[in-house]
Every structure is written in structure tokens, then in C-alpha cells.
């Protein structure tokens, strides 16, 4: 019998071949996560530079994860660095978060309903590590004994295509105006339209205009996605 992940893998890999924007990559993996029965996904890449995170996790958690560098103390990341196969975490998982309930990352995740999940380690080279995680508030009926190979291939395919595309994006010309970059930068830092307007000395309506225009230029469906695209294009700094 073909596993759930095997079915999701075929569609995911086909879509990755033609993905050209961060928004498209985000959408492809988000659909795969839903087909696997999960609510969220998170792709994390660690290297000598700042950690890179592409995720559908709630925005407050994403911001705090990067601001506080929670990846440095994340029990899931620590475990992923030590193993080579997908593993479950949460209640009765390979990584039992209840035993780490005092850690900040666990508290922050639980606040947003992130309680269980599956993580696929991606061991790239000596100084670069990546992982692809799928999370939910309750574990879906995923059979890792049957779906391990499919999950590993999905994660590796995503990493290769996304990294190659990100490298080409980094060398492309900016598409945002200076004012649009400023508005997105403050939005990424959790400021409201009104607060951003006060900081920049412009009206709330003008901020909204710049943010919406930036979203369209970056081919993003939401402001959160626009921020992610802008960060990957290096048009605004890491959060």
C-alpha cells in the first residue's frame, strides 16, 4: 500500500520543478503539510550566517523564534542534528517535549498550539544543517515505518530547489522602493500600520498603500509572506 507521504511527495516534487518565488515554495510545502494531516510546516537552515526560516507557524512564534535565537536551545533541532531519519516529537514521541517543559522554545510553541510533529533532518555539509518539520496540535495517522523514505526525499528535494532559487534571488535587482522596504521592515518587527506611520512620519493610510504595493510586487498573498520574500531577497534585514 502506498503511504500518505508518497502520494504527497509526487505532487510536491512536480511543483518544485517550476517554483520561482518564496511565495510559491511556501505554498507548495503548505499544501504538502495539509495533505499529510498537519496544520503547519517549518523549514529551518542553519549555517555560519543568521538562521533562515520559512514557515507557516503563527507569526508571533516565528518572530520570537528568530529574535531570541530559539534554534540554539530547541530540543527538536538538537535531536535532529544527532540522527539521520525522520522522527516524531511531542506527546510520546521520539522527543518528548513534556520533559523539556521549562525551556523557552517549548513554552512559546505551546502557546501557539504547536504540540506534536515530525521532523526530517537534512545533513548538508560540515557547517550547514537544515530540517523540514510538520506540526499540529494533535498527531495525524502518519506511519513513519512506511513513509520514511518519501519524507526524506521530499525534504531533500525542497532543500535543493529552494536553496538554488534563493541563491539566484540574492543576486537579483531590488523590486521594492526604499519606503516600501521601511514599511515592511517595521511590519516584520511587529509594528502596526499606525505605529509604523508614527515612526516614519507618514499617515497610516500611506503605510497601508506602501505595504500592499510591496505585497503585489513580491507576488505574496499576505503581508507575512511579503516579509518572508523580502528577507530572502535581502531587501530588508533579518527579523
PDB file of C-alpha atoms in Angstrom:
ATOM      1  CA  UNK A   1       0.000   0.000   0.000  1.00  0.00           C
ATOM      2  CA  UNK A   2       1.323   3.438  -0.933  1.00  0.00           C
ATOM      3  CA  UNK A   3       1.883   5.674   2.105  1.00  0.00           C
ATOM      4  CA  UNK A   4       0.291   9.081   2.568  1.00  0.00           C
ATOM      5  CA  UNK A   5       3.652  10.820   2.208  1.00  0.00           C
ATOM      6  CA  UNK A   6       4.393   9.015  -1.048  1.00  0.00           C
ATOM      7  CA  UNK A   7       1.257  10.473  -2.624  1.00  0.00           C
ATOM      8  CA  UNK A   8       2.037  13.974  -1.323  1.00  0.00           C
ATOM      9  CA  UNK A   9       5.650  13.608  -2.487  1.00  0.00           C
ATOM     10  CA  UNK A  10       4.788  13.102  -6.155  1.00  0.00           C
ATOM     11  CA  UNK A  11       2.758  16.325  -6.351  1.00  0.00           C
ATOM     12  CA  UNK A  12       5.247  18.248  -4.234  1.00  0.00           C
ATOM     13  CA  UNK A  13       8.263  17.296  -6.375  1.00  0.00           C
ATOM     14  CA  UNK A  14       6.430  18.119  -9.600  1.00  0.00           C
ATOM     15  CA  UNK A  15       5.519  21.570  -8.267  1.00  0.00           C
ATOM     16  CA  UNK A  16       9.057  22.271  -7.014  1.00  0.00           C
ATOM     17  CA  UNK A  17      10.426  21.938 -10.537  1.00  0.00           C
ATOM     18  CA  UNK A  18       8.718  25.170 -11.612  1.00  0.00           C
ATOM     19  CA  UNK A  19       8.703  27.172  -8.340  1.00  0.00           C
ATOM     20  CA  UNK A  20      10.380  30.567  -8.743  1.00  0.00           C
ATOM     21  CA  UNK A  21       9.383  32.653  -5.723  1.00  0.00           C
ATOM     22  CA  UNK A  22       9.453  32.241  -1.957  1.00  0.00           C
ATOM     23  CA  UNK A  23       5.674  32.541  -2.006  1.00  0.00           C
ATOM     24  CA  UNK A  24       5.431  29.579  -4.386  1.00  0.00           C
ATOM     25  CA  UNK A  25       7.765  27.442  -2.267  1.00  0.00           C
ATOM     26  CA  UNK A  26       5.753  28.390   0.807  1.00  0.00           C
ATOM     27  CA  UNK A  27       2.504  27.363  -0.870  1.00  0.00           C
ATOM     28  CA  UNK A  28       3.861  24.026  -2.147  1.00  0.00           C
ATOM     29  CA  UNK A  29       5.058  22.816   1.244  1.00  0.00           C
ATOM     30  CA  UNK A  30       1.982  24.202   2.979  1.00  0.00           C
ATOM     31  CA  UNK A  31      -0.205  22.062   0.714  1.00  0.00           C
ATOM     32  CA  UNK A  32       2.003  19.026   1.396  1.00  0.00           C
ATOM     33  CA  UNK A  33       1.659  19.606   5.137  1.00  0.00           C
ATOM     34  CA  UNK A  34      -2.129  19.716   4.876  1.00  0.00           C
ATOM     35  CA  UNK A  35      -2.205  16.531   2.814  1.00  0.00           C
ATOM     36  CA  UNK A  36      -0.134  14.805   5.479  1.00  0.00           C
ATOM     37  CA  UNK A  37      -2.676  15.920   8.090  1.00  0.00           C
ATOM     38  CA  UNK A  38      -0.617  18.700   9.716  1.00  0.00           C
ATOM     39  CA  UNK A  39      -1.521  22.342  10.320  1.00  0.00           C
ATOM     40  CA  UNK A  40       1.919  23.917   9.898  1.00  0.00           C
ATOM     41  CA  UNK A  41       5.353  23.404   8.390  1.00  0.00           C
ATOM     42  CA  UNK A  42       8.769  24.874   9.125  1.00  0.00           C
ATOM     43  CA  UNK A  43      11.932  24.746   7.030  1.00  0.00           C
ATOM     44  CA  UNK A  44      14.998  25.779   9.026  1.00  0.00           C
ATOM     45  CA  UNK A  45      18.511  26.236   7.635  1.00  0.00           C
ATOM     46  CA  UNK A  46      21.480  26.834   9.929  1.00  0.00           C
ATOM     47  CA  UNK A  47      24.900  27.906   8.697  1.00  0.00           C
ATOM     48  CA  UNK A  48      27.649  30.329   9.658  1.00  0.00           C
ATOM     49  CA  UNK A  49      25.222  33.161   8.918  1.00  0.00           C
ATOM     50  CA  UNK A  50      21.874  34.010  10.509  1.00  0.00           C
ATOM     51  CA  UNK A  51      19.358  31.129  10.665  1.00  0.00           C
ATOM     52  CA  UNK A  52      16.891  31.075   7.768  1.00  0.00           C
ATOM     53  CA  UNK A  53      13.284  30.127   8.495  1.00  0.00           C
ATOM     54  CA  UNK A  54      10.446  29.595   6.025  1.00  0.00           C
ATOM     55  CA  UNK A  55       7.351  28.590   7.920  1.00  0.00           C
ATOM     56  CA  UNK A  56       3.592  28.713   8.227  1.00  0.00           C
ATOM     57  CA  UNK A  57       3.819  28.787  12.035  1.00  0.00           C
ATOM     58  CA  UNK A  58       1.864  31.636  13.689  1.00  0.00           C
ATOM     59  CA  UNK A  59       3.690  34.937  13.104  1.00  0.00           C
ATOM     60  CA  UNK A  60       4.298  35.743  16.810  1.00  0.00           C
ATOM     61  CA  UNK A  61       6.115  32.418  17.249  1.00  0.00           C
ATOM     62  CA  UNK A  62       8.193  32.904  14.099  1.00  0.00           C
ATOM     63  CA  UNK A  63       9.306  36.369  15.193  1.00  0.00           C
ATOM     64  CA  UNK A  64      10.264  35.267  18.708  1.00  0.00           C
ATOM     65  CA  UNK A  65      11.995  32.139  17.376  1.00  0.00           C
ATOM     66  CA  UNK A  66      14.329  34.310  15.309  1.00  0.00           C
ATOM     67  CA  UNK A  67      14.594  37.276  17.696  1.00  0.00           C
ATOM     68  CA  UNK A  68      15.537  35.061  20.654  1.00  0.00           C
ATOM     69  CA  UNK A  69      17.527  32.583  18.516  1.00  0.00           C
ATOM     70  CA  UNK A  70      15.482  29.751  19.985  1.00  0.00           C
ATOM     71  CA  UNK A  71      17.059  27.387  17.450  1.00  0.00           C
ATOM     72  CA  UNK A  72      20.133  27.380  19.705  1.00  0.00           C
ATOM     73  CA  UNK A  73      18.151  25.723  22.502  1.00  0.00           C
ATOM     74  CA  UNK A  74      15.403  23.957  20.555  1.00  0.00           C
ATOM     75  CA  UNK A  75      15.307  20.285  21.712  1.00  0.00           C
ATOM     76  CA  UNK A  76      13.965  19.244  18.303  1.00  0.00           C
ATOM     77  CA  UNK A  77      16.877  20.880  16.470  1.00  0.00           C
ATOM     78  CA  UNK A  78      19.355  19.364  18.914  1.00  0.00           C
ATOM     79  CA  UNK A  79      17.926  15.891  18.324  1.00  0.00           C
ATOM     80  CA  UNK A  80      17.750  16.384  14.537  1.00  0.00           C
ATOM     81  CA  UNK A  81      21.487  17.114  14.431  1.00  0.00           C
ATOM     82  CA  UNK A  82      22.174  13.718  16.003  1.00  0.00           C
ATOM     83  CA  UNK A  83      20.002  11.496  13.788  1.00  0.00           C
ATOM     84  CA  UNK A  84      19.584  10.917  10.073  1.00  0.00           C
ATOM     85  CA  UNK A  85      15.988   9.682   9.802  1.00  0.00           C
ATOM     86  CA  UNK A  86      12.605  11.403  10.376  1.00  0.00           C
ATOM     87  CA  UNK A  87      11.344  11.344  13.949  1.00  0.00           C
ATOM     88  CA  UNK A  88       8.207  12.320  15.823  1.00  0.00           C
ATOM     89  CA  UNK A  89       8.045  14.738  18.720  1.00  0.00           C
ATOM     90  CA  UNK A  90       5.503  15.845  21.261  1.00  0.00           C
ATOM     91  CA  UNK A  91       3.368  13.560  23.404  1.00  0.00           C
ATOM     92  CA  UNK A  92       5.004  10.121  23.497  1.00  0.00           C
ATOM     93  CA  UNK A  93       7.228  10.986  20.534  1.00  0.00           C
ATOM     94  CA  UNK A  94      10.936  10.345  19.981  1.00  0.00           C
ATOM     95  CA  UNK A  95      11.483  13.778  21.505  1.00  0.00           C
ATOM     96  CA  UNK A  96       9.135  14.213  24.458  1.00  0.00           C
ATOM     97  CA  UNK A  97       8.559  17.940  24.831  1.00  0.00           C
ATOM     98  CA  UNK A  98       6.970  17.422  28.220  1.00  0.00           C
ATOM     99  CA  UNK A  99      10.397  16.610  29.631  1.00  0.00           C
ATOM    100  CA  UNK A 100      11.587  19.981  28.334  1.00  0.00           C
ATOM    101  CA  UNK A 101       8.588  21.969  29.536  1.00  0.00           C
ATOM    102  CA  UNK A 102      10.770  24.604  31.214  1.00  0.00           C
ATOM    103  CA  UNK A 103      12.574  25.551  28.015  1.00  0.00           C
ATOM    104  CA  UNK A 104      11.542  28.793  26.325  1.00  0.00           C
ATOM    105  CA  UNK A 105      11.052  27.263  22.891  1.00  0.00           C
ATOM    106  CA  UNK A 106       8.595  24.688  24.260  1.00  0.00           C
ATOM    107  CA  UNK A 107       6.636  27.328  26.160  1.00  0.00           C
ATOM    108  CA  UNK A 108       6.473  29.607  23.125  1.00  0.00           C
ATOM    109  CA  UNK A 109       5.373  26.789  20.823  1.00  0.00           C
ATOM    110  CA  UNK A 110       2.721  25.513  23.207  1.00  0.00           C
ATOM    111  CA  UNK A 111       1.212  28.987  23.490  1.00  0.00           C
ATOM    112  CA  UNK A 112       0.501  28.833  19.744  1.00  0.00           C
ATOM    113  CA  UNK A 113      -0.912  25.298  19.849  1.00  0.00           C
ATOM    114  CA  UNK A 114       2.209  23.650  18.390  1.00  0.00           C
ATOM    115  CA  UNK A 115       2.379  20.417  20.397  1.00  0.00           C
ATOM    116  CA  UNK A 116       3.295  17.463  18.162  1.00  0.00           C
ATOM    117  CA  UNK A 117       5.033  16.913  14.866  1.00  0.00           C
ATOM    118  CA  UNK A 118       7.514  15.161  12.616  1.00  0.00           C
ATOM    119  CA  UNK A 119      10.966  16.492  11.737  1.00  0.00           C
ATOM    120  CA  UNK A 120      13.124  15.389   8.817  1.00  0.00           C
ATOM    121  CA  UNK A 121      16.862  16.132   9.315  1.00  0.00           C
ATOM    122  CA  UNK A 122      18.767  17.334   6.238  1.00  0.00           C
ATOM    123  CA  UNK A 123      22.510  16.920   6.756  1.00  0.00           C
ATOM    124  CA  UNK A 124      24.043  19.045   4.027  1.00  0.00           C
ATOM    125  CA  UNK A 125      27.728  19.575   4.822  1.00  0.00           C
ATOM    126  CA  UNK A 126      30.046  20.256   7.747  1.00  0.00           C
ATOM    127  CA  UNK A 127      28.900  23.810   8.519  1.00  0.00           C
ATOM    128  CA  UNK A 128      25.320  23.715   7.193  1.00  0.00           C
ATOM    129  CA  UNK A 129      22.333  21.883   8.638  1.00  0.00           C
ATOM    130  CA  UNK A 130      18.688  22.032   7.646  1.00  0.00           C
ATOM    131  CA  UNK A 131      15.428  20.406   8.649  1.00  0.00           C
ATOM    132  CA  UNK A 132      11.838  20.252   7.469  1.00  0.00           C
ATOM    133  CA  UNK A 133       9.178  19.893  10.150  1.00  0.00           C
ATOM    134  CA  UNK A 134       5.433  19.357  10.052  1.00  0.00           C
ATOM    135  CA  UNK A 135       3.461  20.243  13.177  1.00  0.00           C
ATOM    136  CA  UNK A 136      -0.043  20.180  14.633  1.00  0.00           C
ATOM    137  CA  UNK A 137      -1.932  20.281  17.908  1.00  0.00           C
ATOM    138  CA  UNK A 138      -2.631  16.525  17.590  1.00  0.00           C
ATOM    139  CA  UNK A 139      -0.729  13.858  15.669  1.00  0.00           C
ATOM    140  CA  UNK A 140      -2.360  12.688  12.398  1.00  0.00           C
ATOM    141  CA  UNK A 141      -2.269   8.980  11.417  1.00  0.00           C
ATOM    142  CA  UNK A 142       1.132   9.048   9.715  1.00  0.00           C
ATOM    143  CA  UNK A 143       3.049   5.743   9.549  1.00  0.00           C
ATOM    144  CA  UNK A 144       6.751   6.615   9.682  1.00  0.00           C
ATOM    145  CA  UNK A 145       7.763   2.991   9.040  1.00  0.00           C
ATOM    146  CA  UNK A 146       6.047   3.256   5.666  1.00  0.00           C
ATOM    147  CA  UNK A 147       6.628   6.913   4.839  1.00  0.00           C
ATOM    148  CA  UNK A 148      10.228   7.499   5.981  1.00  0.00           C
ATOM    149  CA  UNK A 149      11.837   7.357   2.531  1.00  0.00           C
ATOM    150  CA  UNK A 150       9.164   9.572   0.981  1.00  0.00           C
ATOM    151  CA  UNK A 151       9.551  12.212   3.708  1.00  0.00           C
ATOM    152  CA  UNK A 152      13.328  12.229   3.346  1.00  0.00           C
ATOM    153  CA  UNK A 153      13.122  12.636  -0.422  1.00  0.00           C
ATOM    154  CA  UNK A 154      10.521  15.406  -0.101  1.00  0.00           C
ATOM    155  CA  UNK A 155      12.705  17.322   2.368  1.00  0.00           C
ATOM    156  CA  UNK A 156      15.856  16.929   0.282  1.00  0.00           C
ATOM    157  CA  UNK A 157      14.095  17.956  -2.943  1.00  0.00           C
ATOM    158  CA  UNK A 158      12.689  21.038  -1.247  1.00  0.00           C
ATOM    159  CA  UNK A 159      16.063  21.983   0.240  1.00  0.00           C
ATOM    160  CA  UNK A 160      17.891  21.658  -3.096  1.00  0.00           C
ATOM    161  CA  UNK A 161      15.332  23.578  -5.161  1.00  0.00           C
ATOM    162  CA  UNK A 162      14.721  26.272  -2.553  1.00  0.00           C
ATOM    163  CA  UNK A 163      18.428  26.850  -1.889  1.00  0.00           C
ATOM    164  CA  UNK A 164      19.245  27.080  -5.596  1.00  0.00           C
ATOM    165  CA  UNK A 165      16.414  29.532  -6.186  1.00  0.00           C
ATOM    166  CA  UNK A 166      17.327  31.589  -3.099  1.00  0.00           C
ATOM    167  CA  UNK A 167      20.894  31.944  -4.386  1.00  0.00           C
ATOM    168  CA  UNK A 168      19.662  33.300  -7.720  1.00  0.00           C
ATOM    169  CA  UNK A 169      17.228  35.645  -5.943  1.00  0.00           C
ATOM    170  CA  UNK A 170      20.037  37.092  -3.833  1.00  0.00           C
ATOM    171  CA  UNK A 171      21.762  38.364  -6.965  1.00  0.00           C
ATOM    172  CA  UNK A 172      18.647  39.915  -8.487  1.00  0.00           C
ATOM    173  CA  UNK A 173      17.850  43.620  -8.555  1.00  0.00           C
ATOM    174  CA  UNK A 174      15.640  45.098  -5.787  1.00  0.00           C
ATOM    175  CA  UNK A 175      11.971  45.383  -6.680  1.00  0.00           C
ATOM    176  CA  UNK A 176      10.878  47.477  -3.685  1.00  0.00           C
ATOM    177  CA  UNK A 177      11.209  51.213  -3.174  1.00  0.00           C
ATOM    178  CA  UNK A 178      13.061  52.484  -0.117  1.00  0.00           C
ATOM    179  CA  UNK A 179       9.773  53.469   1.551  1.00  0.00           C
ATOM    180  CA  UNK A 180       8.254  50.046   0.878  1.00  0.00           C
ATOM    181  CA  UNK A 181      11.298  48.406   2.434  1.00  0.00           C
ATOM    182  CA  UNK A 182      10.955  50.613   5.517  1.00  0.00           C
ATOM    183  CA  UNK A 183       7.263  49.792   5.935  1.00  0.00           C
ATOM    184  CA  UNK A 184       7.846  46.038   5.592  1.00  0.00           C
ATOM    185  CA  UNK A 185      10.803  46.201   7.963  1.00  0.00           C
ATOM    186  CA  UNK A 186       8.689  47.669  10.745  1.00  0.00           C
ATOM    187  CA  UNK A 187       5.830  45.291   9.966  1.00  0.00           C
ATOM    188  CA  UNK A 188       8.282  42.400  10.376  1.00  0.00           C
ATOM    189  CA  UNK A 189       9.165  43.775  13.807  1.00  0.00           C
ATOM    190  CA  UNK A 190       5.548  43.558  14.891  1.00  0.00           C
ATOM    191  CA  UNK A 191       4.558  47.213  14.486  1.00  0.00           C
ATOM    192  CA  UNK A 192       1.002  48.095  13.468  1.00  0.00           C
ATOM    193  CA  UNK A 193       0.265  50.328  10.485  1.00  0.00           C
ATOM    194  CA  UNK A 194      -0.403  53.204  12.862  1.00  0.00           C
ATOM    195  CA  UNK A 195       2.841  52.670  14.803  1.00  0.00           C
ATOM    196  CA  UNK A 196       4.847  52.412  11.579  1.00  0.00           C
ATOM    197  CA  UNK A 197       3.292  55.659  10.372  1.00  0.00           C
ATOM    198  CA  UNK A 198       4.324  57.412  13.580  1.00  0.00           C
ATOM    199  CA  UNK A 199       7.892  56.101  13.285  1.00  0.00           C
ATOM    200  CA  UNK A 200       8.227  57.150   9.638  1.00  0.00           C
ATOM    201  CA  UNK A 201       6.246  60.365   9.944  1.00  0.00           C
ATOM    202  CA  UNK A 202       3.561  59.375   7.429  1.00  0.00           C
ATOM    203  CA  UNK A 203      -0.117  58.524   7.707  1.00  0.00           C
ATOM    204  CA  UNK A 204      -1.474  55.056   8.474  1.00  0.00           C
ATOM    205  CA  UNK A 205      -3.211  55.085   5.091  1.00  0.00           C
ATOM    206  CA  UNK A 206       0.082  55.783   3.323  1.00  0.00           C
ATOM    207  CA  UNK A 207       1.745  52.892   5.183  1.00  0.00           C
ATOM    208  CA  UNK A 208      -1.051  50.572   4.082  1.00  0.00           C
ATOM    209  CA  UNK A 209      -0.602  51.728   0.477  1.00  0.00           C
ATOM    210  CA  UNK A 210       3.149  51.005   0.530  1.00  0.00           C
ATOM    211  CA  UNK A 211       2.712  47.606   2.216  1.00  0.00           C
ATOM    212  CA  UNK A 212       0.009  46.466  -0.199  1.00  0.00           C
ATOM    213  CA  UNK A 213       2.040  47.639  -3.177  1.00  0.00           C
ATOM    214  CA  UNK A 214       5.082  45.782  -1.836  1.00  0.00           C
ATOM    215  CA  UNK A 215       2.979  42.641  -1.415  1.00  0.00           C
ATOM    216  CA  UNK A 216       1.890  42.796  -5.042  1.00  0.00           C
ATOM    217  CA  UNK A 217       5.426  43.445  -6.312  1.00  0.00           C
ATOM    218  CA  UNK A 218       6.697  40.408  -4.385  1.00  0.00           C
ATOM    219  CA  UNK A 219       3.827  38.207  -5.595  1.00  0.00           C
ATOM    220  CA  UNK A 220       2.817  37.468  -1.992  1.00  0.00           C
ATOM    221  CA  UNK A 221      -0.664  36.587  -0.798  1.00  0.00           C
ATOM    222  CA  UNK A 222      -0.251  38.078   2.689  1.00  0.00           C
ATOM    223  CA  UNK A 223       1.909  40.658   4.424  1.00  0.00           C
ATOM    224  CA  UNK A 224       3.618  37.859   6.377  1.00  0.00           C
ATOM    225  CA  UNK A 225       4.607  36.188   3.113  1.00  0.00           C
ATOM    226  CA  UNK A 226       5.746  39.536   1.709  1.00  0.00           C
ATOM    227  CA  UNK A 227       8.053  39.947   4.701  1.00  0.00           C
ATOM    228  CA  UNK A 228       9.462  36.435   4.162  1.00  0.00           C
ATOM    229  CA  UNK A 229      10.074  37.124   0.468  1.00  0.00           C
ATOM    230  CA  UNK A 230      11.716  40.476   1.194  1.00  0.00           C
ATOM    231  CA  UNK A 231      14.030  38.902   3.770  1.00  0.00           C
ATOM    232  CA  UNK A 232      15.081  36.157   1.375  1.00  0.00           C
ATOM    233  CA  UNK A 233      15.683  38.751  -1.335  1.00  0.00           C
ATOM    234  CA  UNK A 234      17.742  40.657   1.255  1.00  0.00           C
ATOM    235  CA  UNK A 235      15.655  43.769   0.654  1.00  0.00           C
ATOM    236  CA  UNK A 236      15.003  44.044   4.391  1.00  0.00           C
ATOM    237  CA  UNK A 237      17.206  42.755   7.230  1.00  0.00           C
ATOM    238  CA  UNK A 238      16.624  39.530   9.142  1.00  0.00           C
ATOM    239  CA  UNK A 239      13.986  39.937  11.846  1.00  0.00           C
TER     240      UNK A 239
END
